[in-house]
């Protein structure tokens, strides 16, 4: 009925819309952002991929022809700079990061071979150049809804944040302390570049009404709170957008068609990947994938880049006369325990190799979806992840599965028994706490419907709660009925059969429902239940109670989620992350003990009495905030702190925690410094950075190198994640810190 109503309404509105909606109901296209190819992925990037992967798997499971895109954004000043620092070409820089990304997607089973993405899109693909150029040409010819040219050339003057790849208005940067200095980006806390040059502009200001009409016409931006945010941003008035840079300023990018002195703005280039990947502007790619077949897409991204997707992208598409995306879906950000967004620039990321080393993939996926209320920010903590894995997975789902299957082996020789109860046995069954079949089948049917509704609504956490309510219900039935007692009483044969059948059938349903979130565990339950078809292709909407065939031979029982020893694992994680830190700190020689360096804000010559209070930042992981034992100014003066510039940085073979740095501290030759930060910093991200070096530390041999100093870093959180101390203003190498 619902479909028929939709049909009538849509058809009434426009036969073309109806035609498109028919096509798009048979196919589905979901995207993640394409990630910058200048730094390596962390939990945040993984999260968006997992969300998109879950959506793609749900659709495929329902028989919908689905295309899932992820990839990398490879042009622009950031990549150019990263490449320069690493003495690579920009393409080599991108290849390096892509290589790492692909290893990551493989390790987390998100790649094509594991049933994950269909394309790893790269903006350096020649077919992408063709498609973007085609889009540009269309926009260049277009008129705005207010009848003016959509594209025009003018002069631009303003502040540009390279890490954001965006111009910043006054409310988006922090003013410099000294007049004449550059302001600082509020997100990245890095300096902005002054840009003053000729540029092409997109007349975004003419699109406000059309955009608001789009937001009002349907569920275009999701969740609701984000839609309101975007709407009020647009209603506040839009400024035209500079969409090119002079080639002399940014050469690593796609040239503007017919005006090669200009390079396209990286966001114009990047957003267009969503259509070029499936064939827009390139016949071969169209044949391979199919723009006609798959467009429009559902774009999933973090709220940090919502504006680009919900304002700029729809406006570009309007200008080019291309159908709008299916929806723009923005999730919240993973933040650190202090509430700051996880990012490489801030050095507070959760590293994927640590996650991968200590946790099963399915536990990470489950945690991501269960813990983060979709759309809101979520705090990540390893302890939390361990608790959820142990309670929900090891004791919950895992235990239900192994106890059920073990009892079928033990009491029914490994064959699924029939679940019906003859009339004469009903009373005994009821007394044993086994509810009648309609009770459990209604409950499970309702849980499935709710689960699907929540997932459609992107309320993954709520959907999973439905599944765990089912786990709890079946667990309770088993505990109430006590199959181990029933097995001793021949007259209770049918009651025992009924308990075992219901538990096994519930497990089958759970495997189907949970497959998109936990593909490995769902497949394991499926296989252990002795089912031969594929859980990945079993449509949860078509599950029917009783389809599990009595007599099916189950397989060997294997534990799904071994319990994680919390104390031991936390210790190992801590060690893994902190070993390198202690290696840095371990460089402190004996004589420094008891006088660990503290760096104070404010005046350098303030006397010891003023060290009390909030201005003090201890550099030790375990320093007690507030009152530490005082040192004399003379003690402090013994420590020679100097500004250093990282000249080169590289990993040391077989020492995964250490980086080998050469640091210019204003002397004849750079110093060699070993720092235990390899798990938190990419070597290339450090080159060119100004740091603080303890310059008069006794040299120390480590792994065959002589370390001639120590760098200072804050120590964050339980694992003592290092965040390197640096400067907000330009400082000469070798300058002394007092
Ligand atoms: N290259 C652009 C996107 C262009 S899309 C046409 C870009 N890249 S990025 O590498 O910075 O990736 C940003 C995205 O990574 C976020 O929108 C989000 O999907 C993911 N995340 C990065 N950090 C994150 C968190 N701390 N938490 C959750 N997601 C995060 O922007």
XYZ file of C-alpha atoms and ligand atoms in Angstrom:
769
model
C 0.000 0.000 0.000
C 2.774 2.358 1.003
C 4.504 1.865 -2.327
C 1.335 2.487 -4.238
C 0.730 5.746 -2.400
C 4.290 6.875 -3.096
C 3.796 5.995 -6.695
C 0.673 8.087 -7.023
C 2.078 11.112 -5.301
C 5.385 11.077 -7.113
C 3.780 10.362 -10.413
C 1.392 13.205 -9.918
C 4.302 15.539 -9.223
C 6.416 14.546 -12.163
C 6.635 11.531 -14.398
C 10.402 12.021 -14.637
C 10.906 11.962 -10.887
C 8.878 8.815 -10.715
C 10.945 7.187 -13.425
C 14.158 8.048 -11.583
C 12.881 6.859 -8.263
C 12.001 3.545 -9.872
C 15.534 3.142 -11.121
C 17.107 4.242 -7.861
C 15.063 1.781 -5.866
C 16.741 -1.048 -7.693
C 20.229 0.360 -7.344
C 21.997 2.124 -4.551
C 25.125 4.230 -4.393
C 26.875 5.139 -1.145
C 30.058 7.153 -0.681
C 32.537 8.117 2.018
C 34.531 11.306 1.639
C 37.692 10.838 -0.330
C 40.430 11.316 2.231
C 43.376 13.654 1.886
C 46.442 11.859 0.642
C 48.786 13.764 2.928
C 48.319 11.861 6.140
C 47.540 8.358 7.250
C 44.089 7.213 8.345
C 42.968 6.858 11.964
C 39.815 5.762 13.789
C 37.844 8.753 12.418
C 38.422 7.752 8.805
C 37.748 4.120 9.611
C 34.446 5.064 11.212
C 32.991 6.689 8.082
C 34.104 3.710 6.044
C 32.458 1.318 8.475
C 29.194 3.288 8.391
C 29.168 3.313 4.585
C 30.146 -0.355 4.522
C 27.266 -1.241 6.848
C 24.830 0.655 4.632
C 26.215 -1.004 1.489
C 26.043 -4.490 3.008
C 22.468 -3.916 4.202
C 21.401 -2.921 0.706
C 23.222 -5.799 -0.962
C 21.697 -8.197 1.520
C 18.301 -6.933 0.409
C 19.140 -7.766 -3.188
C 19.774 -4.160 -4.246
C 22.527 -3.627 -6.802
C 24.861 -1.454 -4.741
C 27.961 0.565 -5.497
C 30.184 1.715 -2.644
C 32.887 4.342 -3.142
C 35.783 5.391 -1.004
C 39.132 6.823 -1.995
C 41.612 9.646 -1.773
C 41.678 13.345 -2.551
C 45.090 13.842 -4.066
C 45.424 17.409 -5.302
C 46.079 20.739 -3.668
C 48.567 22.666 -1.663
C 48.662 20.232 1.281
C 49.773 17.322 -0.817
C 52.179 19.524 -2.721
C 53.738 20.665 0.550
C 53.868 17.186 2.071
C 55.553 15.946 -1.099
C 58.109 18.766 -1.068
C 59.004 18.032 2.520
C 59.442 14.348 1.804
C 61.365 14.979 -1.394
C 58.765 13.133 -3.378
C 56.662 14.148 -6.329
C 53.036 14.835 -5.356
C 51.983 11.655 -7.135
C 54.574 9.629 -5.218
C 53.286 11.206 -2.004
C 49.742 10.200 -2.901
C 50.835 6.686 -3.871
C 52.538 6.300 -0.516
C 49.404 7.218 1.425
C 47.104 5.227 -0.865
C 49.267 2.198 -0.325
C 48.790 2.550 3.430
C 45.038 3.140 3.040
C 44.703 -0.008 1.004
C 46.588 -2.030 3.575
C 44.216 -0.634 6.168
C 41.057 -1.403 4.208
C 42.363 -4.899 3.641
C 43.209 -5.391 7.348
C 39.727 -4.223 8.335
C 38.012 -6.248 5.578
C 36.595 -3.161 3.897
C 38.075 -3.799 0.475
C 36.431 -5.366 -2.558
C 37.895 -8.818 -1.888
C 36.137 -8.859 1.500
C 32.808 -7.610 0.155
C 33.466 -3.936 0.987
C 33.962 -1.002 -1.385
C 33.575 -1.303 -5.139
C 35.964 1.455 -6.073
C 38.922 3.086 -4.399
C 38.642 6.375 -6.200
C 41.696 8.561 -6.784
C 41.443 12.085 -8.110
C 44.645 11.528 -10.084
C 42.829 9.076 -12.375
C 42.786 10.368 -15.973
C 39.049 9.672 -16.279
C 38.499 11.970 -13.304
C 40.328 14.821 -15.087
C 38.008 14.394 -18.032
C 34.872 14.366 -15.931
C 35.839 17.372 -13.816
C 36.714 19.362 -16.911
C 33.306 18.509 -18.341
C 31.582 19.670 -15.163
C 33.570 22.912 -15.184
C 32.606 23.597 -18.792
C 28.950 23.074 -17.964
C 29.125 25.395 -14.967
C 31.008 27.967 -17.039
C 28.104 28.065 -19.483
C 25.386 28.085 -16.835
C 23.155 30.864 -15.593
C 22.263 31.073 -11.928
C 18.617 30.802 -10.784
C 18.705 34.594 -10.779
C 19.762 34.713 -14.411
C 23.416 35.698 -14.063
C 26.604 33.923 -15.142
C 27.370 31.148 -12.669
C 31.116 31.603 -13.135
C 33.089 34.848 -13.364
C 36.665 36.021 -13.016
C 37.680 38.540 -10.357
C 40.376 39.333 -7.860
C 40.510 37.505 -4.557
C 42.086 38.665 -1.358
C 41.802 36.758 1.894
C 43.110 34.171 4.336
C 43.401 30.551 3.249
C 43.808 27.503 5.512
C 45.771 24.822 3.683
C 44.765 21.919 5.963
C 41.074 22.902 5.591
C 41.581 23.775 1.917
C 39.223 26.671 2.505
C 39.205 30.416 2.821
C 38.467 31.629 6.315
C 36.264 34.469 7.382
C 36.913 36.525 10.504
C 34.849 34.284 12.760
C 36.767 31.219 11.595
C 40.247 32.278 12.680
C 42.064 33.503 15.785
C 43.614 36.925 15.417
C 47.420 36.974 15.791
C 49.037 38.197 18.986
C 51.230 40.631 17.029
C 49.784 42.878 14.361
C 51.236 41.923 10.994
C 51.382 38.196 11.771
C 49.074 35.690 10.140
C 45.924 34.622 11.997
C 45.475 30.990 13.059
C 42.871 28.479 11.917
C 40.497 27.644 14.761
C 40.263 24.013 13.697
C 43.869 23.190 12.972
C 45.596 25.785 15.101
C 47.965 26.426 12.193
C 48.752 29.691 10.419
C 46.698 30.879 7.475
C 48.172 31.905 4.132
C 47.458 35.332 2.704
C 46.129 34.959 -0.803
C 45.767 37.839 -3.179
C 45.285 36.850 -6.786
C 43.036 36.543 -9.798
C 40.495 33.798 -9.423
C 37.377 32.301 -10.941
C 34.341 32.696 -8.727
C 31.259 30.574 -8.511
C 28.223 32.786 -7.915
C 27.056 30.883 -4.873
C 25.221 33.929 -3.540
C 22.523 33.422 -6.194
C 21.723 29.901 -5.015
C 20.375 30.554 -1.513
C 16.684 30.290 -2.353
C 17.143 27.270 -4.577
C 19.125 25.518 -1.853
C 16.573 26.257 0.834
C 13.839 24.938 -1.443
C 15.881 21.766 -1.838
C 16.312 21.327 1.929
C 12.592 21.871 2.413
C 11.519 19.554 -0.365
C 12.700 16.305 1.246
C 15.006 14.635 3.728
C 18.041 15.936 1.880
C 20.349 16.636 4.816
C 20.290 14.125 7.645
C 20.007 13.921 10.595
C 17.439 16.667 11.193
C 19.668 18.761 13.489
C 22.254 19.032 10.738
C 19.651 20.069 8.220
C 18.612 22.970 10.441
C 22.231 23.976 10.846
C 22.822 24.041 7.108
C 19.577 25.798 6.441
C 20.294 28.616 8.837
C 23.794 28.969 7.401
C 22.348 29.407 3.920
C 19.548 31.649 5.131
C 22.217 33.907 6.665
C 23.376 34.734 3.123
C 26.027 33.117 0.938
C 29.215 34.575 -0.425
C 30.531 33.778 -3.864
C 33.129 31.066 -3.836
C 36.621 31.314 -5.253
C 37.002 28.134 -7.312
C 40.471 28.474 -8.786
C 44.003 29.353 -7.771
C 46.742 30.653 -9.996
C 48.951 27.839 -11.192
C 51.898 29.781 -9.807
C 50.394 29.389 -6.284
C 48.938 25.887 -6.564
C 50.246 23.846 -9.440
C 49.244 20.378 -8.225
C 45.706 20.224 -9.429
C 43.495 20.051 -12.464
C 43.933 22.935 -14.896
C 40.893 25.048 -15.634
C 39.704 24.123 -19.137
C 40.862 26.698 -21.689
C 42.701 28.710 -19.025
C 45.629 26.588 -17.849
C 47.110 29.424 -15.774
C 44.450 28.524 -13.236
C 44.177 25.366 -11.175
C 40.739 24.235 -10.016
C 39.865 24.691 -6.374
C 40.512 21.346 -4.735
C 36.956 21.001 -3.399
C 35.474 21.501 -6.882
C 37.797 18.763 -8.069
C 37.237 16.470 -5.058
C 33.438 16.646 -4.819
C 33.151 15.841 -8.492
C 34.798 12.467 -7.861
C 31.395 11.179 -6.789
C 30.142 11.415 -10.342
C 33.326 10.849 -12.343
C 33.906 7.566 -10.468
C 30.743 6.130 -11.946
C 31.234 7.488 -15.443
C 30.263 11.140 -15.703
C 32.301 12.639 -18.553
C 34.045 9.416 -19.515
C 32.451 6.791 -21.715
C 34.689 3.949 -20.596
C 34.008 4.494 -16.910
C 30.314 4.905 -17.688
C 30.375 1.502 -19.342
C 32.275 -0.028 -16.469
C 30.057 1.333 -13.689
C 27.243 3.522 -14.936
C 26.349 7.064 -13.982
C 22.876 6.515 -15.368
C 22.549 3.347 -13.391
C 23.778 4.466 -9.969
C 23.402 8.221 -9.581
C 22.126 9.774 -7.252
C 24.321 8.852 -4.282
C 23.918 8.861 -0.554
C 26.951 10.785 0.709
C 28.182 9.914 4.205
C 30.709 12.188 5.908
C 31.715 13.795 9.183
C 29.955 16.993 10.147
C 33.294 18.795 9.654
C 32.768 18.818 5.916
C 28.999 19.029 5.804
C 28.957 22.535 4.344
C 30.975 21.484 1.316
C 28.571 18.622 0.649
C 25.261 20.240 1.534
C 25.853 23.729 0.116
C 28.628 23.867 -2.489
C 28.084 20.484 -4.095
C 24.323 20.845 -4.651
C 24.913 24.333 -6.056
C 27.539 23.061 -8.520
C 25.157 20.294 -9.548
C 22.293 22.755 -9.999
C 24.476 24.894 -12.242
C 25.487 21.879 -14.296
C 21.909 20.618 -14.540
C 22.658 17.341 -12.781
C 20.256 15.574 -10.463
C 20.847 16.178 -6.743
C 22.283 13.470 -4.451
C 19.873 11.112 -2.730
C 20.897 12.512 0.665
C 23.719 14.136 2.580
C 24.321 12.277 5.819
C 26.633 13.785 8.424
C 27.870 11.904 11.446
C 29.488 13.280 14.590
C 33.176 13.207 15.349
C 35.199 10.915 17.542
C 36.773 13.111 20.147
C 39.513 12.458 22.663
C 38.806 12.222 26.380
C 39.180 15.995 26.666
C 36.580 16.535 23.946
C 38.926 17.645 21.152
C 38.356 16.299 17.648
C 40.675 13.458 16.814
C 43.100 14.612 14.185
C 46.664 14.136 13.063
C 47.283 17.851 13.305
C 46.401 17.767 16.980
C 48.268 14.485 17.489
C 45.475 12.822 19.478
C 44.391 10.095 17.114
C 43.502 6.481 17.850
C 45.816 4.496 15.650
C 44.475 1.721 13.519
C 47.337 -0.681 14.018
C 46.821 -0.614 17.792
C 43.092 -1.270 17.334
C 43.782 -4.028 14.873
C 46.332 -5.674 17.104
C 44.132 -5.938 20.189
C 40.529 -6.227 18.976
C 38.571 -8.361 16.517
C 37.339 -6.352 13.531
C 33.716 -7.117 14.334
C 34.129 -5.839 17.877
C 35.473 -2.534 16.550
C 32.657 -2.253 14.008
C 30.053 -3.083 16.640
C 31.532 -0.612 19.087
C 31.619 2.177 16.485
C 27.941 1.786 15.687
C 26.712 0.951 19.164
C 28.624 3.571 21.090
C 28.271 6.617 18.840
C 24.722 7.928 18.726
C 24.604 8.664 15.028
C 25.009 12.350 14.332
C 26.441 13.167 17.746
C 30.076 13.237 18.817
C 31.461 10.215 20.630
C 34.334 9.850 23.079
C 36.640 6.986 22.392
C 38.224 4.999 25.219
C 39.921 1.620 25.075
C 38.407 0.599 28.411
C 34.984 1.189 27.035
C 35.733 -0.863 23.964
C 36.960 -3.744 26.123
C 33.871 -3.536 28.377
C 31.479 -3.614 25.441
C 33.346 -6.452 23.776
C 33.215 -8.495 26.963
C 29.641 -7.751 27.991
C 27.734 -7.484 24.710
C 29.802 -9.790 22.556
C 31.647 -12.377 24.665
C 29.012 -12.763 27.407
C 26.053 -11.733 25.255
C 25.878 -12.875 21.659
C 28.930 -15.147 21.772
C 27.788 -16.971 24.857
C 24.244 -17.425 23.563
C 25.571 -18.929 20.385
C 28.042 -21.301 22.007
C 25.707 -22.488 24.771
C 22.873 -23.145 22.310
C 25.016 -25.045 19.858
C 26.867 -26.954 22.574
C 23.538 -28.149 24.024
C 22.329 -29.255 20.599
C 25.510 -31.317 20.267
C 25.195 -32.698 23.763
C 21.490 -33.447 23.955
C 20.460 -33.915 20.315
C 23.552 -35.371 18.657
C 24.248 -32.207 16.740
C 20.919 -32.078 14.898
C 18.426 -29.209 15.120
C 15.354 -30.702 16.825
C 11.762 -29.943 15.813
C 10.330 -27.093 17.840
C 6.631 -27.883 18.083
C 4.962 -28.959 21.265
C 2.016 -31.365 21.169
C -1.124 -30.249 23.007
C -0.604 -32.726 25.827
C 2.855 -31.316 26.570
C 1.950 -27.635 26.497
C 1.291 -27.287 30.158
C 4.594 -28.901 31.142
C 6.427 -26.640 28.713
C 4.704 -23.569 30.072
C 5.591 -24.598 33.616
C 9.208 -24.911 32.517
C 9.075 -21.279 31.355
C 8.898 -21.980 27.611
C 6.457 -19.595 26.032
C 4.321 -20.680 23.129
C 5.546 -20.261 19.601
C 3.491 -17.226 18.666
C 4.919 -15.363 21.673
C 8.506 -15.736 20.608
C 7.866 -15.402 16.883
C 5.885 -12.182 17.408
C 8.628 -10.812 19.595
C 11.360 -11.610 17.103
C 9.333 -10.314 14.149
C 8.755 -7.045 15.934
C 12.437 -6.766 16.891
C 13.404 -7.291 13.250
C 10.936 -4.630 12.023
C 12.155 -2.129 14.570
C 15.758 -2.962 13.792
C 15.226 -2.310 10.084
C 13.331 0.871 10.756
C 16.113 2.191 12.970
C 18.783 1.252 10.451
C 16.862 2.988 7.665
C 16.796 5.999 9.913
C 20.559 5.696 10.543
C 19.830 5.117 14.246
C 22.294 2.222 14.327
C 22.700 2.265 18.060
C 18.952 1.887 18.640
C 18.741 -0.849 16.032
C 21.448 -2.824 17.784
C 19.632 -2.425 21.086
C 16.724 -4.315 19.512
C 19.034 -7.206 18.699
C 20.395 -7.286 22.214
C 16.910 -7.243 23.677
C 16.388 -10.415 21.701
C 19.643 -11.924 22.972
C 18.502 -11.174 26.536
C 15.083 -12.698 25.987
C 16.437 -15.947 24.593
C 19.073 -16.111 27.316
C 16.345 -15.757 29.884
C 14.284 -18.496 28.289
C 17.262 -20.849 28.497
C 18.059 -19.929 32.097
C 14.395 -20.348 33.130
C 13.900 -23.660 31.336
C 17.224 -25.155 32.506
C 17.783 -27.569 29.603
C 20.365 -29.475 31.690
C 17.531 -30.502 34.054
C 15.034 -31.118 31.258
C 17.549 -33.494 29.650
C 17.329 -35.759 32.673
C 13.566 -36.188 32.377
C 12.291 -38.214 29.393
C 8.808 -36.733 29.703
C 10.277 -33.292 28.985
C 11.723 -34.287 25.644
C 9.513 -31.932 23.643
C 10.068 -29.055 26.027
C 13.813 -29.424 25.631
C 13.450 -29.649 21.847
C 11.360 -26.487 21.859
C 13.942 -24.539 23.878
C 16.790 -25.624 21.645
C 14.881 -24.962 18.448
C 13.806 -21.492 19.533
C 17.291 -20.531 20.585
C 18.785 -21.816 17.329
C 16.122 -20.105 15.210
C 16.676 -16.848 17.083
C 20.388 -17.160 16.371
C 19.642 -17.561 12.678
C 17.628 -14.337 12.712
C 20.306 -12.546 14.674
C 22.980 -13.624 12.195
C 20.944 -12.184 9.316
C 20.188 -8.920 11.096
C 23.717 -8.447 12.356
C 25.490 -9.392 9.150
C 26.001 -5.816 7.879
C 27.562 -4.772 11.183
C 29.443 -7.953 12.030
C 29.987 -9.847 8.793
C 32.557 -12.303 10.165
C 30.645 -13.277 13.275
C 27.356 -13.526 11.396
C 28.959 -15.826 8.851
C 30.470 -17.901 11.690
C 27.094 -18.328 13.423
C 25.550 -19.178 10.078
C 28.119 -21.795 9.310
C 27.994 -23.330 12.787
C 24.228 -23.616 12.455
C 24.916 -25.803 9.433
C 23.277 -23.435 6.956
C 24.524 -23.676 3.433
C 23.214 -20.568 1.654
C 24.834 -17.214 2.284
C 23.949 -14.940 5.163
C 25.202 -12.001 3.084
C 22.407 -12.655 0.614
C 19.606 -13.436 3.017
C 17.112 -10.583 3.067
C 16.108 -9.830 6.676
C 12.700 -8.635 5.458
C 11.997 -12.132 4.260
C 12.903 -13.991 7.414
C 10.096 -16.278 8.512
C 9.872 -17.972 11.869
C 10.261 -21.713 11.439
C 12.367 -21.704 8.273
C 15.228 -23.340 10.152
C 14.810 -26.969 9.161
C 14.684 -29.591 11.922
C 17.283 -32.249 11.246
C 19.895 -29.730 10.037
C 23.287 -30.912 11.199
C 25.150 -28.233 13.039
C 28.928 -27.853 12.876
C 31.697 -27.682 15.425
C 31.224 -24.928 17.976
C 33.894 -22.252 17.922
C 33.927 -19.317 20.298
C 32.999 -16.078 18.530
C 34.497 -13.544 20.887
C 37.115 -14.604 23.376
C 36.931 -12.531 26.570
C 39.482 -9.785 26.764
C 41.475 -9.571 29.961
C 40.941 -5.912 30.698
C 43.809 -5.209 33.049
C 46.319 -7.123 30.960
C 45.176 -5.656 27.650
C 45.064 -2.110 28.983
C 48.573 -2.614 30.228
C 49.699 -3.924 26.844
C 48.008 -1.100 24.968
C 49.541 1.369 27.339
C 52.903 -0.183 26.889
C 52.566 -0.373 23.150
C 51.730 3.285 22.973
C 53.977 4.435 25.767
C 57.110 2.410 25.153
C 58.369 4.912 22.690
C 57.410 7.692 25.064
C 59.409 6.107 27.816
C 62.246 5.679 25.363
C 62.159 9.428 24.799
C 61.866 10.119 28.475
C 64.301 7.360 29.313
C 66.900 9.542 27.770
C 66.760 11.676 30.846
C 69.992 11.005 32.609
C 70.296 10.075 36.240
C 71.130 13.577 37.390
C 67.843 14.951 36.162
C 65.768 12.743 38.332
C 63.562 14.716 40.667
C 63.914 17.841 38.578
C 61.853 16.990 35.553
C 61.562 19.986 33.246
C 58.378 21.949 33.487
C 57.437 24.591 31.002
C 55.413 27.470 32.308
C 53.158 29.823 30.522
C 53.710 33.495 31.040
C 56.841 35.308 32.063
C 60.012 33.279 31.932
C 61.619 35.073 34.804
C 58.759 34.750 37.236
C 60.051 33.461 40.544
C 59.382 29.975 41.866
C 56.490 31.158 43.981
C 54.448 31.865 40.876
C 54.703 28.276 39.658
C 51.661 27.430 41.692
C 48.352 27.524 39.863
C 46.922 26.892 36.465
C 49.758 28.173 34.321
C 51.870 25.124 34.906
C 52.071 22.244 32.455
C 53.981 19.181 33.516
C 55.667 17.310 30.737
C 55.587 13.932 32.464
C 52.778 11.505 31.822
C 52.331 10.792 35.460
C 52.978 14.262 36.858
C 50.451 15.181 39.491
C 48.634 18.302 38.421
C 48.795 21.167 40.864
C 51.564 21.047 43.389
C 54.687 19.180 42.449
C 57.843 19.671 44.444
C 59.253 23.105 43.707
C 62.520 23.591 41.975
C 64.730 26.572 42.195
C 65.115 28.879 39.190
C 68.761 27.795 39.192
C 67.633 24.164 38.775
C 65.569 25.147 35.814
C 68.427 27.161 34.336
C 70.532 23.995 34.181
C 68.236 22.657 31.515
C 69.032 23.979 28.100
C 65.892 24.094 25.993
C 66.316 25.158 22.381
C 64.196 25.613 19.300
C 64.894 22.908 16.756
C 63.665 22.325 13.240
C 63.113 18.770 12.080
C 65.108 18.365 8.883
C 64.556 14.674 8.217
C 62.514 11.994 9.921
C 62.419 8.304 9.232
C 61.378 5.043 10.755
C 63.965 2.662 12.133
C 63.706 -0.887 10.853
C 62.503 -3.301 13.539
C 61.839 -0.513 16.053
C 58.172 0.308 15.495
C 58.097 2.905 18.236
C 61.101 4.990 17.297
C 61.673 7.716 14.761
C 65.124 8.827 13.755
C 65.172 12.611 13.446
C 67.799 15.042 12.367
C 67.107 18.341 14.047
C 68.672 21.702 13.367
C 69.194 23.441 16.707
C 71.189 26.297 15.220
C 74.506 24.471 15.333
C 76.922 23.635 12.560
C 75.362 20.259 11.957
C 71.876 18.970 12.735
C 71.631 16.644 15.732
C 70.450 13.079 15.656
C 67.539 12.522 18.018
C 65.613 9.342 18.566
C 62.036 9.864 19.628
C 59.547 7.225 20.655
C 56.673 8.714 18.734
C 56.507 6.533 15.635
C 53.036 5.263 16.442
C 51.613 8.725 16.679
C 53.384 10.735 14.044
C 54.070 10.044 10.421
C 57.713 10.861 9.749
C 56.807 13.147 6.860
C 54.400 15.159 8.962
C 57.299 16.209 11.186
C 59.688 17.508 8.581
C 59.842 21.295 8.783
C 58.260 21.407 12.222
C 59.708 23.590 14.943
C 60.074 21.703 18.188
C 61.548 22.104 21.647
C 64.756 20.185 22.267
C 66.464 19.479 25.581
C 69.881 20.295 24.210
C 72.196 19.535 27.132
C 71.055 16.017 27.792
C 73.850 13.480 28.001
C 73.972 11.638 24.638
C 72.662 8.132 24.819
C 73.000 5.108 22.546
C 69.758 3.580 21.336
C 69.439 0.901 18.672
C 72.896 1.644 17.383
C 72.330 5.408 17.074
C 73.556 8.130 19.360
C 70.633 10.257 20.443
C 71.862 13.788 21.060
C 68.966 15.333 22.904
C 65.294 14.873 23.619
C 62.203 16.527 22.255
C 59.435 17.776 24.512
C 55.904 16.536 24.200
C 52.754 16.686 26.244
C 51.520 13.347 27.406
C 47.815 12.793 26.866
C 45.377 10.364 28.363
C 45.917 7.012 29.949
C 48.271 5.781 27.306
C 50.351 8.909 27.457
C 49.900 9.800 23.812
C 52.618 12.311 22.953
C 51.720 15.688 21.473
C 54.835 17.505 20.424
C 55.400 20.989 21.837
C 55.634 23.541 19.070
C 55.342 27.279 18.381
C 52.475 29.361 17.116
C 54.861 32.001 15.779
C 57.979 31.861 13.692
C 61.143 31.304 15.739
C 64.755 30.917 14.624
C 66.453 27.555 15.058
C 68.600 27.369 18.159
C 66.730 30.113 20.074
C 66.909 29.392 23.795
C 63.726 28.859 25.819
C 63.752 30.587 29.133
N 39.432 15.428 1.292
C 38.366 15.950 2.079
C 37.049 15.320 1.678
C 36.681 15.484 0.245
S 35.220 14.634 -0.129
C 34.827 15.151 -1.629
C 38.602 15.674 3.555
N 39.441 14.690 3.838
S 39.843 14.215 5.321
O 40.917 13.276 5.148
O 40.096 15.325 6.165
O 38.629 13.423 5.852
C 37.601 14.024 6.599
C 36.618 12.955 6.973
O 37.269 11.892 7.690
C 35.511 13.404 7.913
O 34.474 14.046 7.247
C 35.078 12.063 8.464
O 34.368 11.369 7.505
C 36.423 11.387 8.694
N 36.975 11.765 9.972
C 38.189 12.352 10.199
N 38.336 12.539 11.543
C 37.261 12.096 12.184
C 36.888 12.000 13.535
N 37.661 12.422 14.502
N 35.688 11.428 13.824
C 34.854 10.948 12.861
N 35.173 11.038 11.574
C 36.349 11.627 11.194
O 38.007 16.329 4.365
